[in-house]
């Protein structure tokens, strides 16, 4: 997969040389190219921002440097069109599902902004002929889009074939579709069997694979119900087995006539 990142802080992307993403780059699975937006300015001060039309606080990123930078990146492609990912708090939420979807692309271009964001016409210009996604990593406002790019690249890169040592590792991850039905992963333990008087749950050292799988599943359901009830509400009861349903019933969750889970005592009849 090829990744291009256009930024006024190329050094902010240094962590992409480290750990899993760094190894994927070294192994040739990821071709990451970071571009300095200021290289596409033509004034003495390398200006990338200006005051907003209509007034108001803050500055807005000028369209000309972005246009030149993106044209240069696009011209360096080998015929394919990239998906352009625009980090912005007003974008579609970045989820594991979106990470999966983007991991299927051959080429992604990220446009992390600063100030109050990029002049809207840039998104319109490229959105008219390319797949442009405005994406938010959460309901909070950061100072710039570089940290969101690091987040997204790591989430996407670990889904690429050959990047994780064990190809099955992300199958049991929180939010994974399929076997996990979008639930959170339960707690994990390693050696020693006793630490500060706390023992590992007996079932995990029983060697009984069926019981271990059931325990893990129950813990995933409990954790999801406690921390992310919204995920239980969105869960498809048909994706769960009868043990799952019994565990959820113990926790006070039952499927209603609308086919969605609700709290047994709190379901509002219409
Ligand atoms: N005024 C803008 C708003 O309220 O939507 C926020 C601009 S923010 C200070 C500057 C840049 O940081 C954004 O253009 C975007 O690139 C990035 N950014 C900040 N928070 C983000 C988030 N939650 N998700 C994705 N990008 C974010």
Coordinates of C-alpha atoms and ligand atoms in Angstrom, one line a residue:
X1 CA 0.0 0.0 0.0
X2 CA 1.2 3.5 -0.8
X3 CA 0.6 6.4 1.7
X4 CA 1.2 10.0 1.0
X5 CA 0.9 12.6 3.8
X6 CA 1.0 16.3 3.1
X7 CA 1.7 18.4 6.2
X8 CA 3.4 21.5 7.5
X9 CA 5.1 19.4 10.2
X10 CA 6.8 16.5 8.4
X11 CA 8.7 15.7 11.7
X12 CA 5.4 15.0 13.4
X13 CA 5.2 11.8 11.3
X14 CA 8.5 10.4 12.6
X15 CA 6.7 7.7 14.6
X16 CA 5.8 6.1 11.3
X17 CA 9.4 4.8 11.3
X18 CA 8.9 2.9 14.6
X19 CA 7.4 -0.4 15.6
X20 CA 4.8 -2.2 13.4
X21 CA 4.5 0.5 10.8
X22 CA 8.2 1.1 10.7
X23 CA 8.7 -2.7 10.2
X24 CA 6.1 -2.8 7.5
X25 CA 7.9 0.0 5.7
X26 CA 11.2 -1.7 6.0
X27 CA 9.7 -4.9 4.6
X28 CA 8.3 -3.0 1.6
X29 CA 4.6 -3.6 2.6
X30 CA 4.0 0.1 3.1
X31 CA 5.4 2.9 0.9
X32 CA 5.1 6.0 3.1
X33 CA 5.9 9.4 1.5
X34 CA 5.7 12.6 3.7
X35 CA 5.6 15.9 1.9
X36 CA 6.2 19.4 3.3
X37 CA 3.2 21.6 2.3
X38 CA 5.5 24.7 2.6
X39 CA 7.5 23.4 -0.3
X40 CA 4.5 24.3 -2.5
X41 CA 4.4 28.0 -1.5
X42 CA 6.1 30.8 -3.5
X43 CA 6.5 33.7 -1.0
X44 CA 9.5 34.5 1.2
X45 CA 7.6 33.4 4.4
X46 CA 6.2 30.2 2.9
X47 CA 2.7 31.3 3.9
X48 CA 0.1 28.5 4.1
X49 CA -2.7 30.4 6.0
X50 CA -4.8 33.5 5.7
X51 CA -7.7 35.2 7.5
X52 CA -11.2 33.7 7.1
X53 CA -13.7 35.2 4.7
X54 CA -16.7 36.3 6.7
X55 CA -14.5 37.2 9.7
X56 CA -14.1 35.2 12.9
X57 CA -11.2 33.9 14.9
X58 CA -8.4 31.8 13.7
X59 CA -6.8 31.3 10.3
X60 CA -7.7 29.1 7.3
X61 CA -5.3 27.1 5.2
X62 CA -4.9 28.7 1.7
X63 CA -6.1 26.6 -1.3
X64 CA -3.1 27.3 -3.6
X65 CA -0.4 25.3 -1.7
X66 CA -2.8 22.4 -1.1
X67 CA -3.7 22.4 -4.8
X68 CA -0.1 22.4 -6.0
X69 CA 0.9 19.7 -3.4
X70 CA -2.0 17.4 -4.2
X71 CA -1.5 17.8 -8.0
X72 CA 2.2 16.9 -7.5
X73 CA 1.3 13.8 -5.4
X74 CA -1.4 12.7 -7.9
X75 CA 1.0 13.2 -10.8
X76 CA 3.5 10.8 -9.2
X77 CA 0.9 7.9 -9.2
X78 CA 1.2 5.0 -11.5
X79 CA -2.2 5.4 -13.1
X80 CA -4.3 4.5 -10.0
X81 CA -6.4 7.1 -8.2
X82 CA -5.9 7.4 -4.5
X83 CA -8.5 7.7 -1.8
X84 CA -7.9 11.1 -0.2
X85 CA -8.5 11.1 3.6
X86 CA -9.1 14.6 5.1
X87 CA -8.9 14.5 8.9
X88 CA -11.4 16.9 10.4
X89 CA -13.5 16.8 13.6
X90 CA -16.6 17.3 11.4
X91 CA -15.9 14.2 9.4
X92 CA -17.4 10.7 9.5
X93 CA -16.2 8.8 12.6
X94 CA -13.1 6.6 12.1
X95 CA -14.1 3.1 13.2
X96 CA -12.7 -0.4 12.8
X97 CA -15.1 -0.8 9.9
X98 CA -13.7 2.2 8.1
X99 CA -10.1 1.1 8.8
X100 CA -11.0 -2.3 7.2
X101 CA -12.5 -0.5 4.2
X102 CA -9.5 1.8 3.8
X103 CA -7.1 -1.1 4.2
X104 CA -8.4 -2.5 0.9
X105 CA -7.2 0.7 -1.0
X106 CA -3.9 0.6 -2.9
X107 CA -3.2 4.2 -2.3
X108 CA -4.2 6.7 0.4
X109 CA -3.4 10.4 0.5
X110 CA -3.8 12.1 3.9
X111 CA -4.2 15.9 4.3
X112 CA -3.7 16.8 8.0
X113 CA -4.5 20.5 8.5
X114 CA -3.7 23.1 11.1
X115 CA -5.5 26.3 12.1
X116 CA -9.3 26.2 11.3
X117 CA -8.8 23.7 8.5
X118 CA -8.4 23.8 4.7
X119 CA -10.3 26.2 2.4
X120 CA -13.4 24.3 1.5
X121 CA -12.8 24.6 -2.3
X122 CA -9.9 22.2 -2.0
X123 CA -12.2 19.4 -0.8
X124 CA -14.8 20.3 -3.5
X125 CA -12.1 20.4 -6.2
X126 CA -10.7 16.9 -5.6
X127 CA -14.0 15.5 -4.4
X128 CA -15.5 16.2 -7.8
X129 CA -13.2 13.6 -9.4
X130 CA -11.8 11.5 -6.6
X131 CA -12.9 9.5 -3.6
X132 CA -12.4 12.1 -0.8
X133 CA -13.3 11.1 2.8
X134 CA -13.6 13.6 5.6
X135 CA -12.8 11.6 8.7
X136 CA -12.9 12.3 12.5
X137 CA -11.0 10.3 15.0
X138 CA -13.3 11.3 17.9
X139 CA -15.6 14.0 19.3
X140 CA -12.8 16.4 20.5
X141 CA -10.7 19.0 18.7
X142 CA -7.0 18.6 18.4
X143 CA -4.6 21.3 17.2
X144 CA -3.8 19.5 14.0
X145 CA -4.4 16.5 11.8
X146 CA -1.0 14.8 12.2
X147 CA -2.0 12.8 15.3
X148 CA -5.2 11.6 13.7
X149 CA -3.1 10.5 10.7
X150 CA -0.8 8.5 13.0
X151 CA -3.9 6.9 14.5
X152 CA -5.5 6.0 11.2
X153 CA -2.3 4.7 9.6
X154 CA -1.6 2.4 12.5
X155 CA -5.1 1.1 12.6
X156 CA -5.1 0.5 8.8
X157 CA -1.5 -0.9 8.6
X158 CA -2.1 -3.6 11.1
X159 CA -4.9 -5.0 8.9
X160 CA -2.7 -5.3 5.8
X161 CA -1.6 -8.9 4.9
X162 CA 1.7 -9.9 6.5
X163 CA 2.0 -6.9 8.8
X164 CA 0.9 -8.7 12.0
X165 CA 3.0 -11.7 13.0
X166 CA -0.1 -13.8 13.5
X167 CA -2.7 -13.2 10.7
X168 CA -5.5 -14.2 13.1
X169 CA -4.6 -11.6 15.7
X170 CA -7.1 -9.0 14.6
X171 CA -9.9 -11.6 14.3
X172 CA -10.6 -11.4 18.1
X173 CA -10.0 -7.7 18.4
X174 CA -12.5 -5.3 19.9
X175 CA -15.0 -4.1 17.2
X176 CA -14.0 -6.9 14.8
X177 CA -17.0 -8.0 12.7
X178 CA -17.7 -11.8 12.3
X179 CA -16.9 -13.9 15.4
X180 CA -16.7 -10.9 17.7
X181 CA -20.0 -9.4 16.4
X182 CA -18.5 -5.9 17.0
X183 CA -18.1 -6.5 20.8
X184 CA -15.2 -5.4 23.0
X185 CA -12.4 -7.9 23.7
X186 CA -12.4 -9.2 27.3
X187 CA -9.5 -9.1 29.7
X188 CA -6.2 -10.9 28.9
X189 CA -3.6 -12.5 31.2
X190 CA 0.0 -13.9 30.9
X191 CA 2.6 -15.6 33.2
X192 CA 3.2 -15.8 36.2
X193 CA 0.0 -17.6 37.3
X194 CA 0.1 -15.6 40.6
X195 CA 1.1 -11.9 40.9
X196 CA 0.8 -9.9 44.2
X197 CA -1.6 -12.5 45.4
X198 CA -3.8 -12.2 42.3
X199 CA -4.3 -15.4 40.4
X200 CA -5.2 -16.0 36.8
X201 CA -8.8 -17.2 36.3
X202 CA -8.7 -21.0 36.8
X203 CA -10.4 -21.6 33.5
X204 CA -7.5 -20.1 31.5
X205 CA -5.1 -22.7 32.9
X206 CA -7.5 -25.6 32.6
X207 CA -6.4 -26.5 29.0
X208 CA -10.1 -26.9 28.1
X209 CA -10.5 -25.0 24.9
X210 CA -14.3 -25.0 24.8
X211 CA -14.5 -23.6 28.4
X212 CA -11.8 -21.0 27.7
X213 CA -13.6 -19.8 24.5
X214 CA -16.9 -19.6 26.4
X215 CA -15.3 -17.7 29.3
X216 CA -13.7 -15.2 26.9
X217 CA -17.0 -14.7 25.1
X218 CA -18.8 -14.0 28.4
X219 CA -16.2 -11.6 29.5
X220 CA -16.4 -9.8 26.2
X221 CA -20.2 -9.5 26.6
X222 CA -19.9 -8.3 30.2
X223 CA -17.2 -5.7 29.4
X224 CA -19.2 -4.5 26.4
X225 CA -22.4 -4.2 28.4
X226 CA -20.6 -2.2 31.1
X227 CA -18.5 0.1 29.0
X228 CA -20.2 0.4 25.7
X229 CA -24.0 -0.4 26.0
X230 CA -24.4 1.3 22.6
X231 CA -22.6 -1.6 21.0
X232 CA -25.0 -4.1 22.6
X233 CA -27.9 -2.0 21.3
X234 CA -26.5 -2.2 17.8
X235 CA -25.6 -5.9 18.0
X236 CA -27.6 -8.2 15.8
X237 CA -29.1 -10.9 18.1
X238 CA -28.9 -13.4 15.1
X239 CA -25.1 -13.1 15.3
X240 CA -25.1 -14.4 18.9
X241 CA -25.5 -18.0 20.1
X242 CA -27.9 -19.1 22.9
X243 CA -25.1 -18.9 25.5
X244 CA -24.5 -15.3 24.5
X245 CA -28.2 -14.5 24.8
X246 CA -28.3 -16.2 28.2
X247 CA -25.3 -14.1 29.4
X248 CA -26.9 -10.9 28.1
X249 CA -30.2 -11.8 29.8
X250 CA -28.3 -12.2 33.1
X251 CA -26.9 -8.7 32.5
X252 CA -30.4 -7.4 31.9
X253 CA -30.3 -7.2 28.1
X254 CA -32.9 -8.9 25.9
X255 CA -33.9 -8.7 22.2
X256 CA -37.1 -6.8 21.7
X257 CA -39.8 -7.2 19.0
X258 CA -37.8 -4.7 16.9
X259 CA -34.9 -7.2 16.8
X260 CA -32.7 -4.9 18.8
X261 CA -31.3 -5.4 22.3
X262 CA -32.7 -3.3 25.1
X263 CA -32.5 -3.4 28.8
X264 CA -35.1 -5.8 30.0
X265 CA -36.4 -3.4 32.7
X266 CA -35.8 -0.2 30.8
X267 CA -37.4 -1.0 27.4
X268 CA -39.8 1.7 26.4
X269 CA -43.0 0.3 24.8
X270 CA -44.3 2.3 21.9
Ligands
LIG1 N1 -12.3 24.6 13.8 C1 -12.3 23.2 13.4 C2 -13.6 22.5 13.9 O1 -14.1 22.9 14.9 O2 -14.0 21.6 13.2 C3 -11.1 22.5 14.1 C4 -9.8 22.7 13.5 S1 -8.5 21.9 14.3 C5 -8.0 23.1 15.4 C6 -7.3 21.8 13.1 C7 -7.1 20.5 12.4 O3 -6.8 19.5 13.3 C8 -8.3 20.0 11.6 O4 -8.5 20.7 10.4 C9 -8.0 18.6 11.4 O5 -7.0 18.4 10.4 C10 -7.3 18.3 12.8 N2 -8.2 17.7 13.8 C11 -8.5 18.2 15.0 N3 -9.4 17.4 15.6 C12 -9.6 16.3 14.9 C13 -10.4 15.1 15.0 N4 -11.1 14.9 16.1 N5 -10.4 14.2 14.0 C14 -9.6 14.5 12.9 N6 -8.9 15.6 12.7 C15 -8.9 16.5 13.7

